Each structure stands twice: as structure tokens, then as C-alpha cells.
Short mmCIF file of C-alpha atoms (C1' of nucleotides) in Angstrom, two decimals:
data_model
loop_
_atom_site.label_atom_id
_atom_site.label_comp_id
_atom_site.label_asym_id
_atom_site.label_seq_id
_atom_site.Cartn_x
_atom_site.Cartn_y
_atom_site.Cartn_z
CA MET A 351 70.72 59.17 87.18
CA SER A 352 73.73 57.37 88.63
CA ILE A 353 75.65 58.29 91.72
CA PHE A 354 78.45 59.56 89.53
CA ASN A 355 76.28 62.25 88.07
CA LYS A 356 75.28 63.34 91.55
CA ILE A 357 78.89 63.67 92.53
CA SER A 358 79.59 65.55 89.37
CA PHE A 359 76.73 67.93 90.08
CA LYS A 360 77.88 68.52 93.59
CA ASP A 361 81.38 69.12 92.35
CA GLN A 362 80.13 71.57 89.80
CA ALA A 363 78.12 73.46 92.39
CA PHE A 364 81.19 73.58 94.60
CA LYS A 365 83.25 75.09 91.81
CA LEU A 366 80.51 77.55 91.03
CA ARG A 367 80.35 78.72 94.63
CA GLU A 368 84.11 78.99 94.76
CA SER A 369 83.96 81.18 91.70
CA ALA A 370 81.25 83.32 93.33
CA ILE A 371 83.41 83.69 96.43
CA LEU A 372 86.34 84.86 94.34
CA ASP A 373 84.10 87.30 92.48
CA ALA A 374 82.91 88.81 95.75
CA THR A 375 86.44 88.92 97.13
CA THR A 376 87.67 90.70 94.03
CA SER A 377 84.94 93.28 94.23
CA ILE A 378 85.36 93.98 97.94
CA LEU A 379 89.13 94.08 97.66
CA GLY A 380 88.86 96.63 94.88
CA ASP A 381 86.68 98.78 97.09
CA LYS A 382 88.15 98.53 100.58
CA GLY A 383 91.58 96.98 100.16
CA PHE A 384 93.04 94.05 102.02
CA ASP A 385 93.15 95.40 105.56
CA LEU A 386 89.54 96.53 105.71
CA MET A 387 88.06 93.55 103.91
CA THR A 388 86.64 91.11 106.47
CA MET A 389 85.69 87.49 106.02
CA ASP A 390 82.19 88.49 107.14
CA ASP A 391 82.01 90.91 104.23
CA VAL A 392 82.80 88.13 101.79
CA ALA A 393 80.50 85.58 103.41
CA ASN A 394 77.60 88.03 103.46
CA ALA A 395 78.16 89.09 99.86
CA VAL A 396 78.08 85.47 98.72
CA GLY A 397 75.19 84.57 101.03
CA ILE A 398 76.94 81.87 103.02
CA SER A 399 78.19 81.69 106.58
CA LYS A 400 81.73 82.34 107.63
CA PRO A 401 82.55 78.71 108.55
CA SER A 402 81.38 77.64 105.09
CA LEU A 403 83.71 80.18 103.60
CA TYR A 404 86.55 78.67 105.61
CA LYS A 405 85.70 75.27 104.12
CA HIS A 406 86.68 76.66 100.74
CA PHE A 407 89.66 78.78 101.76
CA LYS A 408 91.53 78.06 104.91
CA SER A 409 92.57 81.63 105.62
CA LYS A 410 92.05 85.18 104.52
CA GLU A 411 95.52 85.23 103.05
CA GLU A 412 94.84 82.16 100.94
CA LEU A 413 91.53 83.59 99.74
CA VAL A 414 93.11 86.84 98.63
CA GLY A 415 96.01 84.94 97.08
CA GLU A 416 93.62 82.85 94.98
CA ALA A 417 91.71 85.92 93.85
CA LEU A 418 94.96 87.57 92.78
CA ILE A 419 96.14 84.44 91.02
CA ARG A 420 92.93 84.38 89.02
CA LEU A 421 93.48 88.02 88.09
CA ILE A 422 97.07 87.48 86.98
CA ASP A 423 96.05 84.38 85.03
CA GLY A 424 93.45 86.50 83.30
CA ALA A 425 96.13 89.00 82.34
CA ILE A 426 98.44 86.28 81.03
CA THR A 427 95.62 84.75 78.98
CA TYR A 428 94.57 88.13 77.62
CA LEU A 429 98.14 88.94 76.67
CA ALA A 430 98.53 85.60 74.90
CA ASP A 431 95.42 86.30 72.83
CA ILE A 432 96.61 89.65 71.51
CA ASP A 433 97.45 89.65 67.80
CA LYS A 434 101.03 88.44 67.63
CA ASP A 435 101.89 90.70 64.70
CA LEU A 436 101.34 93.92 66.63
CA PRO A 437 104.45 95.83 67.72
CA PRO A 438 105.45 95.28 71.38
CA VAL A 439 104.44 98.77 72.50
CA GLN A 440 100.94 98.18 71.10
CA LYS A 441 100.64 94.96 73.06
CA LEU A 442 101.62 96.80 76.22
CA ARG A 443 99.06 99.48 75.52
CA ILE A 444 96.29 96.99 74.87
CA LEU A 445 97.03 95.05 78.06
CA LEU A 446 97.09 98.23 80.12
CA GLU A 447 93.76 99.23 78.62
CA TRP A 448 92.37 95.85 79.66
CA ALA A 449 93.64 96.28 83.23
CA MET A 450 92.09 99.75 83.48
CA ARG A 451 88.74 98.50 82.22
CA VAL A 452 88.74 95.60 84.66
CA ARG A 453 89.23 98.07 87.46
CA LEU A 454 86.65 100.53 86.21
CA GLN A 455 84.13 97.70 86.32
CA GLY A 456 84.73 97.19 90.02
CA GLY A 457 87.67 94.84 89.81
CA MET A 458 90.93 94.76 91.62
CA PRO A 459 94.20 96.46 90.75
CA PHE A 460 97.29 94.38 89.96
CA LEU A 461 98.90 95.77 93.10
CA PRO A 462 96.23 95.35 95.76
CA SER A 463 98.18 97.26 98.34
CA THR A 464 101.32 99.32 98.54
CA SER A 465 101.96 98.47 102.17
CA THR A 466 105.00 96.36 102.92
CA SER A 467 103.05 93.89 105.06
CA VAL A 468 100.65 92.90 102.30
CA ARG A 469 103.53 92.70 99.86
CA SER A 470 105.47 90.35 102.11
CA MET A 471 102.36 88.23 102.63
CA LEU A 472 101.97 87.78 98.88
CA MET A 473 105.64 86.99 98.42
CA LYS A 474 105.16 83.95 100.66
CA ASN A 475 102.53 82.61 98.27
CA ILE A 476 104.67 80.54 95.91
CA SER A 477 101.86 79.96 93.47
CA TYR A 478 101.23 83.68 93.20
CA VAL A 479 104.89 84.57 92.88
CA THR A 480 105.26 82.03 90.07
CA ARG A 481 102.50 83.67 88.06
CA ILE A 482 103.82 87.14 88.69
CA LEU A 483 107.28 86.14 87.54
CA LYS A 484 105.84 84.58 84.41
CA LEU A 485 103.86 87.70 83.53
CA ASN A 486 106.77 89.91 84.45
CA SER A 487 109.23 88.09 82.19
CA GLN A 488 106.85 88.46 79.26
CA LEU A 489 106.36 92.16 79.93
CA GLU A 490 110.08 92.65 80.33
CA LYS A 491 110.69 91.17 76.88
CA LEU A 492 108.07 93.47 75.39
CA VAL A 493 109.61 96.52 77.06
CA ILE A 494 113.11 95.67 75.87
CA ALA A 495 111.88 95.05 72.33
CA ALA A 496 109.96 98.30 72.35
CA GLN A 497 113.02 100.16 73.56
CA LYS A 498 115.11 98.60 70.80
CA SER A 499 112.63 99.65 68.14
CA GLY A 500 112.53 103.15 69.62
CA ASP A 501 108.85 103.03 70.58
CA LEU A 502 109.70 103.22 74.28
CA ASN A 503 112.39 105.55 75.57
CA PRO A 504 115.75 103.68 75.47
CA LYS A 505 117.24 106.19 77.89
CA LEU A 506 114.97 104.98 80.68
CA SER A 507 116.04 101.91 82.62
CA CYS A 508 113.87 98.85 82.04
CA ASP A 509 113.00 98.77 85.76
CA VAL A 510 111.65 102.29 85.68
CA ILE A 511 109.40 101.49 82.75
CA LEU A 512 108.15 98.21 84.20
CA PHE A 513 107.41 99.56 87.67
CA SER A 514 105.74 102.62 86.17
CA TYR A 515 103.70 100.34 83.94
CA TYR A 516 102.49 98.30 86.93
CA SER A 517 101.69 101.48 88.79
CA ARG A 518 99.43 102.61 85.99
CA THR A 519 97.31 99.50 86.44
CA CYS A 520 96.43 100.76 89.91
CA ASP A 521 96.64 104.50 89.31
CA PRO A 522 94.31 106.22 91.80
CA ALA A 523 93.69 108.90 89.18
CA VAL A 524 91.41 106.39 87.44
CA ASP A 525 89.25 106.06 90.57
CA TYR A 526 89.13 109.78 91.14
CA LEU A 527 88.06 110.43 87.55
CA LYS A 528 85.41 107.73 87.82
CA THR A 529 84.10 109.24 91.05
CA PHE A 530 84.44 112.97 90.56
CA SER A 531 84.46 113.67 86.84
CA LYS A 532 81.60 113.04 84.47
CA MET A 533 83.80 111.34 81.92
CA SER A 534 82.74 108.04 80.38
CA ASP A 535 84.82 104.96 81.04
CA ASP A 536 86.02 105.07 77.44
CA ALA A 537 87.19 108.65 77.80
CA ILE A 538 88.95 107.92 81.10
CA VAL A 539 90.81 104.98 79.58
CA GLU A 540 91.81 106.93 76.52
CA HIS A 541 93.11 109.91 78.48
CA MET A 542 94.95 107.78 81.02
CA LEU A 543 96.67 105.78 78.27
CA GLN A 544 97.71 109.04 76.66
CA VAL A 545 99.14 110.26 79.98
CA ALA A 546 100.91 106.96 80.66
CA PHE A 547 102.66 106.71 77.33
CA ASN A 548 103.05 110.34 76.30
CA GLY A 549 103.06 112.12 79.65
CA LEU A 550 101.45 115.38 80.66
CA THR A 551 103.32 117.56 78.17
CA SER A 552 102.10 118.28 74.72
CA ASN A 553 105.30 117.95 72.72
CA SER A 554 104.64 114.34 71.90
CA ALA A 555 102.96 112.46 69.08
CA GLN A 556 99.32 111.66 69.68
CA MET B 1149 112.81 132.73 136.97
CA SER B 1150 109.18 133.73 137.14
CA ILE B 1151 106.18 131.44 136.94
CA PHE B 1152 105.56 132.72 133.45
CA ASN B 1153 108.83 131.31 132.19
CA LYS B 1154 108.00 127.96 133.71
CA ILE B 1155 104.71 127.91 131.89
CA SER B 1156 106.48 128.93 128.74
CA PHE B 1157 108.99 126.11 129.15
CA LYS B 1158 106.27 123.59 129.74
CA ASP B 1159 104.42 124.90 126.75
CA GLN B 1160 107.50 124.64 124.62
CA ALA B 1161 108.12 121.05 125.71
CA PHE B 1162 104.54 120.22 124.91
CA LYS B 1163 104.90 121.63 121.43
CA LEU B 1164 108.14 119.76 120.94
CA ARG B 1165 106.56 116.46 121.91
CA GLU B 1166 103.62 117.16 119.68
CA SER B 1167 106.01 117.67 116.84
CA ALA B 1168 107.80 114.42 117.69
CA ILE B 1169 104.47 112.60 117.67
CA LEU B 1170 103.65 113.97 114.25
CA ASP B 1171 107.11 112.98 112.99
CA ALA B 1172 106.61 109.42 114.18
CA THR B 1173 103.09 109.30 112.76
CA THR B 1174 104.33 110.51 109.39
CA SER B 1175 107.05 107.91 109.28
CA ILE B 1176 104.84 104.99 110.33
CA LEU B 1177 102.05 106.09 108.04
CA GLY B 1178 104.47 106.19 105.13
CA ASP B 1179 105.55 102.67 105.91
CA LYS B 1180 102.36 100.82 106.91
CA GLY B 1181 99.52 103.03 105.80
CA PHE B 1182 96.53 104.16 107.84
CA ASP B 1183 94.83 100.82 108.51
CA LEU B 1184 97.89 99.05 109.85
CA MET B 1185 99.26 101.92 111.88
CA THR B 1186 98.28 101.46 115.53
CA MET B 1187 98.29 104.01 118.30
CA ASP B 1188 100.65 101.67 120.15
CA ASP B 1189 103.09 101.95 117.24
CA VAL B 1190 103.09 105.71 117.52
CA ALA B 1191 103.31 105.78 121.32
CA ASN B 1192 106.22 103.32 121.32
CA ALA B 1193 108.06 105.18 118.59
CA VAL B 1194 107.82 108.42 120.55
CA GLY B 1195 108.55 106.74 123.88
CA ILE B 1196 105.34 107.69 125.68
CA SER B 1197 102.33 105.71 126.77
CA LYS B 1198 99.14 105.46 124.83
CA PRO B 1199 97.04 107.56 127.25
CA SER B 1200 99.62 110.34 127.00
CA LEU B 1201 99.28 110.19 123.25
CA TYR B 1202 95.54 110.60 123.64
CA LYS B 1203 96.13 113.75 125.71
CA HIS B 1204 97.62 115.32 122.61
CA PHE B 1205 95.27 113.91 119.99
CA LYS B 1206 91.84 112.73 120.91
CA SER B 1207 91.58 110.06 118.23
CA LYS B 1208 93.55 108.23 115.58
CA GLU B 1209 91.66 110.11 112.90
CA GLU B 1210 92.57 113.48 114.39
CA LEU B 1211 96.22 112.47 114.72
CA VAL B 1212 96.45 111.41 111.10
CA GLY B 1213 94.56 114.50 110.03
CA GLU B 1214 97.04 116.77 111.80
CA ALA B 1215 99.99 114.95 110.25
CA LEU B 1216 98.49 115.38 106.80
CA ILE B 1217 97.70 119.02 107.43
CA ARG B 1218 101.35 119.60 108.33
CA LEU B 1219 102.36 117.89 105.11
CA ILE B 1220 100.01 119.92 102.93
CA ASP B 1221 101.09 123.12 104.68
CA GLY B 1222 104.66 122.17 103.86
CA ALA B 1223 103.73 121.79 100.21
CA ILE B 1224 101.93 125.14 100.15
CA THR B 1225 104.89 126.86 101.77
CA TYR B 1226 107.35 125.20 99.42
CA LEU B 1227 105.28 126.19 96.41
CA ALA B 1228 105.08 129.78 97.61
CA ASP B 1229 108.87 129.94 97.88
CA ILE B 1230 109.52 128.81 94.31
CA ASP B 1231 110.92 131.54 92.06
CA LYS B 1232 107.88 133.42 90.81
CA ASP B 1233 109.40 134.04 87.39
CA LEU B 1234 109.59 130.39 86.44
CA PRO B 1235 107.03 129.11 83.94
CA PRO B 1236 104.06 127.25 85.50
CA VAL B 1237 105.13 123.85 84.23
CA GLN B 1238 108.51 124.30 85.90
CA LYS B 1239 106.84 125.12 89.20
CA LEU B 1240 104.79 121.95 88.92
CA ARG B 1241 107.89 119.92 88.18
CA ILE B 1242 109.80 121.38 91.13
CA LEU B 1243 106.95 120.75 93.56
CA LEU B 1244 106.58 117.18 92.35
CA GLU B 1245 110.29 116.67 92.83
CA TRP B 1246 109.95 117.93 96.38
CA ALA B 1247 107.08 115.53 97.09
CA MET B 1248 109.04 112.59 95.74
CA ARG B 1249 112.08 113.45 97.84
CA VAL B 1250 109.98 113.80 100.98
CA ARG B 1251 108.67 110.31 100.37
CA LEU B 1252 112.03 108.81 99.53
CA GLN B 1253 113.24 110.06 102.90
CA GLY B 1254 110.59 108.05 104.73
CA GLY B 1255 107.78 110.55 104.57
CA MET B 1256 104.18 110.22 103.67
CA PRO B 1257 102.50 110.45 100.28
CA PHE B 1258 99.97 113.19 99.60
CA LEU B 1259 97.33 110.51 99.26
CA PRO B 1260 97.86 108.28 102.31
CA SER B 1261 95.38 105.69 101.08
CA THR B 1262 93.33 104.96 98.05
CA SER B 1263 90.57 103.25 99.98
CA THR B 1264 87.23 104.96 100.05
CA SER B 1265 86.92 104.73 103.84
CA VAL B 1266 90.08 106.68 104.51
CA ARG B 1267 89.10 109.20 101.88
CA SER B 1268 85.71 109.77 103.45
CA MET B 1269 87.32 110.08 106.87
CA LEU B 1270 89.59 112.84 105.60
CA MET B 1271 86.74 114.63 103.87
CA LYS B 1272 85.09 115.09 107.27
CA ASN B 1273 88.14 116.96 108.51
CA ILE B 1274 87.23 120.53 107.62
CA SER B 1275 90.64 121.88 108.44
CA TYR B 1276 92.26 119.34 106.12
CA VAL B 1277 89.80 119.90 103.32
CA THR B 1278 90.41 123.63 103.51
CA ARG B 1279 94.15 123.18 103.00
CA ILE B 1280 93.64 120.70 100.20
CA LEU B 1281 91.30 123.06 98.39
CA LYS B 1282 93.78 125.89 98.78
CA LEU B 1283 96.62 123.84 97.35
CA ASN B 1284 94.39 122.44 94.66
CA SER B 1285 93.23 125.84 93.43
CA GLN B 1286 96.84 126.98 93.12
CA LEU B 1287 97.80 123.84 91.21
CA GLU B 1288 94.76 124.19 88.97
CA LYS B 1289 95.83 127.70 88.00
CA LEU B 1290 99.30 126.45 87.19
CA VAL B 1291 97.93 123.62 85.06
CA ILE B 1292 95.61 125.90 83.10
CA ALA B 1293 98.39 128.42 82.52
CA ALA B 1294 100.74 125.66 81.39
CA GLN B 1295 98.12 124.34 79.01
CA LYS B 1296 97.60 127.82 77.58
CA SER B 1297 101.31 128.27 76.97
CA GLY B 1298 101.45 124.83 75.36
CA ASP B 1299 103.79 123.33 77.96
CA LEU B 1300 101.12 120.90 79.14
CA ASN B 1301 98.86 119.11 76.68
CA PRO B 1302 95.79 121.30 76.04
CA LYS B 1303 93.91 118.32 74.67
CA LEU B 1304 93.83 116.68 78.10
CA SER B 1305 91.14 117.76 80.52
CA CYS B 1306 92.41 119.71 83.50
CA ASP B 1307 91.00 117.04 85.84
CA VAL B 1308 93.00 114.32 84.16
CA ILE B 1309 96.21 116.28 84.54
CA LEU B 1310 95.55 117.24 88.16
CA PHE B 1311 94.56 113.77 89.34
CA SER B 1312 97.49 112.24 87.48
CA TYR B 1313 99.76 114.81 89.08
CA TYR B 1314 98.55 113.90 92.57
CA SER B 1315 98.94 110.23 91.76
CA ARG B 1316 102.57 110.75 90.90
CA THR B 1317 103.22 112.07 94.41
CA CYS B 1318 102.29 108.62 95.72
CA ASP B 1319 103.43 106.51 92.77
CA PRO B 1320 104.31 103.04 94.11
CA ALA B 1321 106.95 102.80 91.38
CA VAL B 1322 109.08 105.12 93.51
CA ASP B 1323 108.96 102.70 96.44
CA TYR B 1324 109.70 99.70 94.27
CA LEU B 1325 112.70 101.41 92.70
CA LYS B 1326 113.96 102.44 96.12
CA THR B 1327 113.58 98.87 97.40
CA PHE B 1328 114.54 96.70 94.45
CA SER B 1329 116.77 98.74 92.15
CA LYS B 1330 120.19 100.06 93.01
CA MET B 1331 119.42 103.53 91.73
CA SER B 1332 120.27 106.58 93.82
CA ASP B 1333 117.48 108.79 95.07
CA ASP B 1334 118.56 111.46 92.60
CA ALA B 1335 118.35 109.04 89.69
CA ILE B 1336 114.94 107.77 90.80
CA VAL B 1337 113.57 111.28 91.02
CA GLU B 1338 114.97 112.27 87.66
CA HIS B 1339 113.60 109.22 85.87
CA MET B 1340 110.20 109.42 87.51
CA LEU B 1341 109.86 113.10 86.60
CA GLN B 1342 110.77 112.21 83.02
CA VAL B 1343 108.09 109.49 82.98
CA ALA B 1344 105.48 111.74 84.57
CA PHE B 1345 105.89 114.63 82.17
CA ASN B 1346 107.06 112.91 78.99
CA GLY B 1347 105.66 109.41 79.41
CA LEU B 1348 107.19 106.08 78.57
CA THR B 1349 107.64 106.72 74.86
CA SER B 1350 110.72 108.28 73.37
CA ASN B 1351 109.19 110.67 70.85
CA SER B 1352 109.25 113.55 73.28
CA ALA B 1353 111.64 116.35 74.12
CA GLN B 1354 114.00 115.59 77.01
"C1'" DG C 993 78.84 70.74 104.46
"C1'" DT C 994 76.06 73.94 106.59
"C1'" DC C 995 74.89 76.50 110.38
"C1'" DT C 996 75.02 78.91 115.60
"C1'" DA C 997 77.91 80.10 118.94
"C1'" DT C 998 82.14 81.32 120.71
"C1'" DA C 999 87.14 81.27 121.65
"C1'" DG C 1000 91.16 84.16 121.31
"C1'" DC C 1001 93.25 88.17 120.08
"C1'" DT C 1002 94.10 92.91 118.73
"C1'" DG C 1003 93.59 97.68 118.76
"C1'" DG C 1004 91.01 102.12 119.88
"C1'" DA C 1005 89.86 104.50 123.77
"C1'" DT C 1006 89.46 105.47 128.96
"C1'" DA C 1007 89.34 105.14 134.31
"C1'" DG C 1008 91.75 106.22 138.08
"C1'" DA C 1009 96.08 106.32 140.87
"C1'" DC C 1010 100.03 109.36 141.36
"C1'" DG D 49 100.05 115.05 132.43
"C1'" DT D 50 101.93 110.75 133.03
"C1'" DC D 51 101.44 106.13 133.85
"C1'" DT D 52 99.18 100.96 134.78
"C1'" DA D 53 95.41 98.50 134.09
"C1'" DT D 54 91.35 97.69 131.71
"C1'" DC D 55 87.07 98.01 128.88
"C1'" DC D 56 84.92 96.96 124.66
"C1'" DA D 57 84.21 96.39 119.74
"C1'" DG D 58 85.40 93.86 115.88
"C1'" DC D 59 88.12 90.53 113.57
"C1'" DT D 60 90.15 85.78 112.34
"C1'" DA D 61 89.39 81.29 113.04
"C1'" DT D 62 87.15 77.09 115.00
"C1'" DA D 63 84.21 73.83 117.94
"C1'" DG D 64 80.30 71.26 117.81
"C1'" DA D 65 75.32 70.48 116.74
"C1'" DC D 66 72.53 69.07 112.80
#
DNA sequence: GTCTATAGCTGGATAGAC
DNA sequence: GTCTATCCAGCTATAGAC
């Protein structure tokens, strides 16, 4: 076994641990949110010490940024893999279903916090902002196309639809149903999609 | 002027300051959320020192609890004053409009945080839980009646509708529209009510 | 690169003078 | 009841031994 293989192994282990750290971060963030998540929490969950954690990510902000970038990249990839022949509104529905399922399995919402401080922190992360803008421009195109075809309400402004769409990816109703109702994950997703697209009233097509 | 009047004056001033403290708390809470709000923030906003603040409220948790109780009481009072002859779904719509306007004017959402720790903190506050249960039972009756009359979708479980309804009172889309769009408060409220009740699709009655 | 130990700071809560 | 001054816990981040 040459020295190159050793380096490669080490490198691979490093990547694996980094991935484990991001997994733990994602899970803890989904549970406690940014402010209450501590670096000790993450280090303990992964089984390493805090200084080791800081060898991988030089600050809490960077760590959370990387975790969010991975999430957004996942969304972009998932969206790209959806059958291209489906109508835009179907693509939006399928992506939203994916986001809800990610969260139901202990993941993180697209919007990790609604507080202005966390938002401004993320906006300083150029890499993150780039991904968000990329995803957003794709979603915007889908919304406009769906409005043109009449599948989404053309009377609503595109902003209203987009922001509402993002909000549904972190709708606390999903958490409450998971915690307090006895519904299955499938049933929760189905009902929440129904509410998101057709609202609470009944005078709408199923 | 008798000693009794003096006491009364002092008492009145005390109540006034207490009210000012709750106003400041509400505003800061609406902006930063529970975790980032500090007792120094509140004391500075009111113009008193931190120990004085602690003379009124013996902990941060109690302070936030009282602010939330005042908010829920406001909702209960507002709901009670709505024209009794209106159909249930209209009452729900009017109350939701009120909640959105309160928030647009710098107030606090019904759900001040989605994190489990804040939720468990509030659940220990008996006085708060009592109010929430009172409001909730009234809303539940309205939802069931509206489902019976066909105004709300009878195929959705009551839980789904109620939790979604609460979520709309703290929908981050409202904040984003306020911050990033040039829509008036009236327009934001109107569009968000439309989205909440009729969804994002267009095949629904206006 | 990993740890133990700790610096430095912030924020909740209080002691004690007035 | 109000303040100044302070305690203490817990957090981010790092120094320094191995």
C-alpha cells in the first residue's frame, strides 16, 4: 500500500466525518433552531471534541451555512430530476412534498429561522445566497408558467405565491401534526399539500 | 389629597409602567424572537434598569408569558366582539385578518417560536395554557360548524385546519412581503387571506 | 489532528446602597 | 422601588500539550 493510498484514506475519512457533522447539525438545527444549537451539542452528537469540530468549520455561522447549502443543493438536484414533461404546478407540488418529507424525518426547514439576525447572517454568506438565488429563479419560472396556464392563480402576485410556497416548507403545522395528531407522515403530507394548493375551503377541485 | 389617593396614584403609575414593559416586550419579541430578546433590551427600551424590570416580572419566562397572555386575551376579546350573525368561516377570516394586522404593526405572532424548548416553557405556564385552551375550543367550534355548512373542506381533519390556521397567524411570508415587496399592508392582508382560504391555485371561488 | 483546559464574553438574575 | 455593581452559568472560540 503506497503513501498515496494512505492519504486518500485519510482524506476519505475526513470527508466522511464532515458529512457526519453536517448530518448532526441538520438534525439539531431542525429541533432547536440556530440560537439554541451549541457547538457542544454538535460535537457530542458526532462524538468528537469541540476543537476538532472547529478544525472542520471555523465558526458556528460557517457550519450552519454549509448545512444549509447542502440542503439547498439537495433541493436543486431533486428538482432537476423531476420528469421534465410534468406541468409546472406538478413540479412545484412534488418539490414541496419532498421538502415536507425531509422535515418530517428530522431534517431542517428551508427557512431555519424567521428572526432578522439569522437572516442577515445568511445573507452575508455569498455561497449560500448564490444557491438560493439559483433555486429561486427556477421556482419563479415555474410559478409564472403555472400562472400562465391557469394552474396557479394569475390574480396573485408572483411574490405572494413564492413567499407562501417557501413558508409551506417550514410550516409549523407539520410539526404540530407530527407531535400531537396520530396521523401518518403520508397523511400529513397529503393534507398539507391540499391545504397549500387548495386552501382551507371546500369549493376547490381535489 | 388623602394618603389613599397617593397610593392610588402610585398604583396607577405602576400599572402604566407594567403596560409599557409589555408593549416593549411584544415589539422586541416580534422582531428578534424569544431566544435573542434580552432583559437588557427590554429594560433599555422602557428606560428603566434591569433590577427594576425584575421587580415587575420575576423572570424572562414570566415576562414573555404575560405578554402572550395579553395577546391571547386580545384575540378572545376581538373574537367575542365580532357580529354574532356572521357565518363561522367569516368569523375565522376576520380574526385571522386581525392577527395579521397586529403583526404587520410590529406585534407578536400567536406562536412566538417553533422551537420545542420555547413551546415546553409555555406549556408550563398554567395561566397561558388556560387562555390558549379557551381560544382553541372556540375556534374548534367555528371550524366544525364551517365544515358542516360546507364553507370549510369537510374532507380535511379538524386538526389540520386548526394547526394550519394558527400557522397563518405567524406566516413568515407576511414578514417577507412587508420587507421585500412594495405592497401596502392592506394588499398583503388581502392576498394572504386569499392564499390561506383558497390556496395557490386558481380553481376556487374568489 | 486530537484532546484538556481555559480565555473572553454575554445574558439572566441578585445584593445592597439610597 | 430604583439604581450601581456584581455574581454566575453557559456559550463561542482558542491555546497548548500530546
